[in-house]
Amino acid sequence: MTFSLSLRCPIPITNCRAFCKKFYKSIGFLLFFFSFSATSATEMQISNIQQAAQDYIINTVPQPQGGTLEAKVSELDRRIFATDCPEPLFATSSSTNPSASNITVQVECKIDKWKIYVPVRLIRTGPQVTVTEPLSRGQIISKHNVSITMVDLHRYRRQGFSTIDAVLGAKTKKISTLGRL
């Protein structure tokens, strides 16, 4: 009686090859995926880009008379390519229209040859006459019914009044609610 000793693997060879193929593909994918995060911008670089866009808007867009101008820079994707620029960042925009609510600013580093477009939201507030208590149609406006408050000019569609004297003694044409006129 003879016995043959054969070393048999509990897993067929085709399954082993399939496993190795999937394993190597996943390693390649992970290396490719993490190579992008290695070349992405740092928090400080993104902060400098956002600050350059905000400073450009504040310095070039005219402020409303008697009001304020606030520029809110959008969050930037952390995966963008940016370097520490050896010279100050250069910002430009094709539009500095003060009535626009959003302006896109191009921030670039000329030495390292990269540029990024940064969306900036403008919030312009100005003094406007508003109602302090509800007024019915045909009611005469008195000094006790109105006050001057700072209003977001982009959300306020009509011309509006900036002095109380302009509306005193006038009759309302429609029902006015709090904060409007």
Short mmCIF file of C-alpha atoms in Angstrom, two decimals:
data_model
loop_
_atom_site.label_atom_id
_atom_site.label_comp_id
_atom_site.label_asym_id
_atom_site.label_seq_id
_atom_site.Cartn_x
_atom_site.Cartn_y
_atom_site.Cartn_z
CA MET A 1 0.00 0.00 0.00
CA THR A 2 1.44 3.27 -1.03
CA PHE A 3 0.29 6.69 -0.10
CA SER A 4 1.02 9.72 -2.17
CA LEU A 5 1.77 12.85 -0.32
CA SER A 6 0.60 15.79 -2.24
CA LEU A 7 0.49 19.19 -0.74
CA ARG A 8 -2.79 20.62 -1.68
CA CYS A 9 -3.65 24.21 -1.01
CA PRO A 10 -7.13 24.62 0.48
CA ILE A 11 -7.68 27.59 -1.89
CA PRO A 12 -7.61 26.99 -5.63
CA ILE A 13 -4.86 28.86 -7.48
CA THR A 14 -7.35 30.91 -9.54
CA ASN A 15 -8.86 32.40 -6.38
CA CYS A 16 -5.39 33.26 -5.12
CA ARG A 17 -4.54 35.07 -8.37
CA ALA A 18 -7.84 36.98 -8.27
CA PHE A 19 -7.14 38.05 -4.69
CA CYS A 20 -3.64 39.28 -5.59
CA LYS A 21 -4.99 41.18 -8.60
CA LYS A 22 -7.63 42.97 -6.49
CA PHE A 23 -5.12 43.64 -3.73
CA TYR A 24 -2.63 45.30 -6.10
CA LYS A 25 -5.37 47.37 -7.74
CA SER A 26 -6.55 48.64 -4.37
CA ILE A 27 -2.98 49.55 -3.38
CA GLY A 28 -2.58 51.44 -6.67
CA PHE A 29 -5.88 53.27 -6.12
CA LEU A 30 -4.92 54.30 -2.59
CA LEU A 31 -1.53 55.59 -3.74
CA PHE A 32 -3.19 57.57 -6.53
CA PHE A 33 -5.88 58.97 -4.19
CA PHE A 34 -3.49 60.03 -1.43
CA SER A 35 -1.05 61.62 -3.88
CA PHE A 36 -3.61 64.41 -4.38
CA SER A 37 -3.78 65.17 -0.67
CA ALA A 38 0.01 65.38 -0.52
CA THR A 39 0.04 68.24 -3.08
CA SER A 40 -2.99 70.10 -1.73
CA ALA A 41 -2.89 73.58 -0.20
CA THR A 42 -2.35 74.14 3.51
CA GLU A 43 -4.75 76.01 5.80
CA MET A 44 -2.43 79.04 5.81
CA GLN A 45 -2.25 79.16 2.00
CA ILE A 46 -6.04 78.98 1.71
CA SER A 47 -6.41 81.67 4.36
CA ASN A 48 -4.00 83.95 2.43
CA ILE A 49 -5.96 83.41 -0.79
CA GLN A 50 -9.27 84.22 0.92
CA GLN A 51 -7.78 87.31 2.60
CA ALA A 52 -6.42 88.60 -0.73
CA ALA A 53 -9.86 88.25 -2.36
CA GLN A 54 -11.61 89.95 0.57
CA ASP A 55 -9.10 92.83 0.67
CA TYR A 56 -9.49 93.37 -3.08
CA ILE A 57 -13.29 93.68 -2.80
CA ILE A 58 -13.16 95.99 0.24
CA ASN A 59 -10.62 98.28 -1.49
CA THR A 60 -12.21 98.44 -4.96
CA VAL A 61 -16.00 98.30 -4.50
CA PRO A 62 -17.40 101.65 -3.31
CA GLN A 63 -19.20 101.66 0.04
CA PRO A 64 -22.82 102.81 0.14
CA GLN A 65 -23.29 106.33 1.46
CA GLY A 66 -23.71 106.17 5.23
CA GLY A 67 -23.66 102.38 5.16
CA THR A 68 -21.31 99.43 5.37
CA LEU A 69 -19.84 96.94 2.95
CA GLU A 70 -19.06 93.40 4.06
CA ALA A 71 -17.36 90.78 1.88
CA LYS A 72 -17.85 87.08 2.72
CA VAL A 73 -15.41 84.81 0.93
CA SER A 74 -16.66 81.32 0.08
CA GLU A 75 -14.92 78.24 1.44
CA LEU A 76 -12.30 76.87 -0.94
CA ASP A 77 -11.69 73.22 -1.71
CA ARG A 78 -8.76 71.96 0.33
CA ARG A 79 -7.48 69.88 -2.59
CA ILE A 80 -6.52 72.88 -4.74
CA PHE A 81 -2.92 73.37 -5.77
CA ALA A 82 -1.30 76.44 -4.22
CA THR A 83 2.19 77.30 -3.03
CA ASP A 84 3.65 79.79 -0.60
CA CYS A 85 4.03 82.71 -2.98
CA PRO A 86 7.33 84.60 -2.50
CA GLU A 87 5.61 87.90 -3.37
CA PRO A 88 2.17 89.26 -2.39
CA LEU A 89 -0.80 87.63 -4.11
CA PHE A 90 -2.29 89.59 -7.02
CA ALA A 91 -6.10 89.87 -7.14
CA THR A 92 -8.28 91.11 -10.02
CA SER A 93 -11.88 90.93 -11.12
CA SER A 94 -13.70 91.72 -14.33
CA SER A 95 -16.56 93.28 -12.33
CA THR A 96 -16.58 95.74 -9.45
CA ASN A 97 -20.28 96.53 -9.81
CA PRO A 98 -21.47 97.71 -6.37
CA SER A 99 -25.03 96.52 -7.02
CA ALA A 100 -23.91 92.92 -7.65
CA SER A 101 -24.41 90.53 -4.77
CA ASN A 102 -21.66 88.10 -5.88
CA ILE A 103 -18.31 88.87 -7.49
CA THR A 104 -15.70 86.36 -8.62
CA VAL A 105 -12.13 87.41 -7.84
CA GLN A 106 -9.09 85.93 -9.56
CA VAL A 107 -6.19 85.47 -7.12
CA GLU A 108 -2.85 84.56 -8.63
CA CYS A 109 0.81 84.07 -7.86
CA LYS A 110 2.68 85.25 -10.95
CA ILE A 111 6.05 83.80 -9.94
CA ASP A 112 4.75 80.25 -9.28
CA LYS A 113 2.27 80.53 -12.19
CA TRP A 114 -1.00 79.51 -10.55
CA LYS A 115 -4.37 81.23 -10.25
CA ILE A 116 -7.61 80.50 -8.43
CA TYR A 117 -11.07 81.98 -8.86
CA VAL A 118 -12.68 82.86 -5.54
CA PRO A 119 -16.42 83.68 -5.19
CA VAL A 120 -17.14 86.58 -2.82
CA ARG A 121 -20.60 87.54 -1.53
CA LEU A 122 -21.23 91.25 -0.96
CA ILE A 123 -23.49 92.49 1.81
CA ARG A 124 -24.21 96.20 1.47
CA THR A 125 -26.20 97.83 4.26
CA GLY A 126 -27.51 101.37 4.32
CA PRO A 127 -29.78 103.54 6.45
CA GLN A 128 -33.43 103.25 5.40
CA VAL A 129 -36.72 104.39 6.91
CA THR A 130 -38.68 101.39 8.24
CA VAL A 131 -42.02 100.94 10.01
CA THR A 132 -41.92 100.31 13.78
CA GLU A 133 -45.58 99.26 14.05
CA PRO A 134 -48.05 97.87 11.49
CA LEU A 135 -49.78 100.55 9.41
CA SER A 136 -53.13 100.11 7.66
CA ARG A 137 -53.97 101.44 4.22
CA GLY A 138 -54.64 105.20 4.19
CA GLN A 139 -53.05 105.86 7.60
CA ILE A 140 -50.95 109.02 7.91
CA ILE A 141 -47.31 108.38 8.82
CA SER A 142 -46.09 110.09 11.99
CA LYS A 143 -42.72 110.27 13.72
CA HIS A 144 -43.81 107.50 16.14
CA ASN A 145 -44.53 105.01 13.31
CA VAL A 146 -41.10 105.01 11.64
CA SER A 147 -37.40 104.81 12.44
CA ILE A 148 -34.10 104.58 10.57
CA THR A 149 -32.45 101.14 10.55
CA MET A 150 -29.62 99.55 8.61
CA VAL A 151 -31.08 97.43 5.80
CA ASP A 152 -29.40 94.97 3.41
CA LEU A 153 -29.63 96.94 0.15
CA HIS A 154 -29.53 93.81 -2.04
CA ARG A 155 -32.67 92.43 -0.41
CA TYR A 156 -34.48 95.76 -0.49
CA ARG A 157 -35.86 96.06 -4.03
CA ARG A 158 -37.30 99.57 -4.07
CA GLN A 159 -35.58 102.94 -3.86
CA GLY A 160 -36.61 103.58 -0.24
CA PHE A 161 -36.15 106.69 1.89
CA SER A 162 -33.09 107.60 3.89
CA THR A 163 -34.59 110.45 5.97
CA ILE A 164 -37.69 110.41 8.15
CA ASP A 165 -38.69 113.92 7.01
CA ALA A 166 -39.32 112.56 3.50
CA VAL A 167 -42.20 110.32 4.71
CA LEU A 168 -43.76 112.34 7.55
CA GLY A 169 -47.38 113.27 6.82
CA ALA A 170 -47.71 110.88 3.84
CA LYS A 171 -50.60 108.38 3.54
CA THR A 172 -49.81 104.73 3.13
CA LYS A 173 -51.00 103.15 -0.14
CA LYS A 174 -50.98 99.61 1.18
CA ILE A 175 -50.69 97.74 4.46
CA SER A 176 -47.16 98.08 5.85
CA THR A 177 -45.70 95.45 8.16
CA LEU A 178 -42.88 95.77 10.67
CA GLY A 179 -39.48 96.57 9.20
CA ARG A 180 -40.77 97.70 5.78
CA LEU A 181 -41.77 100.91 4.03
#
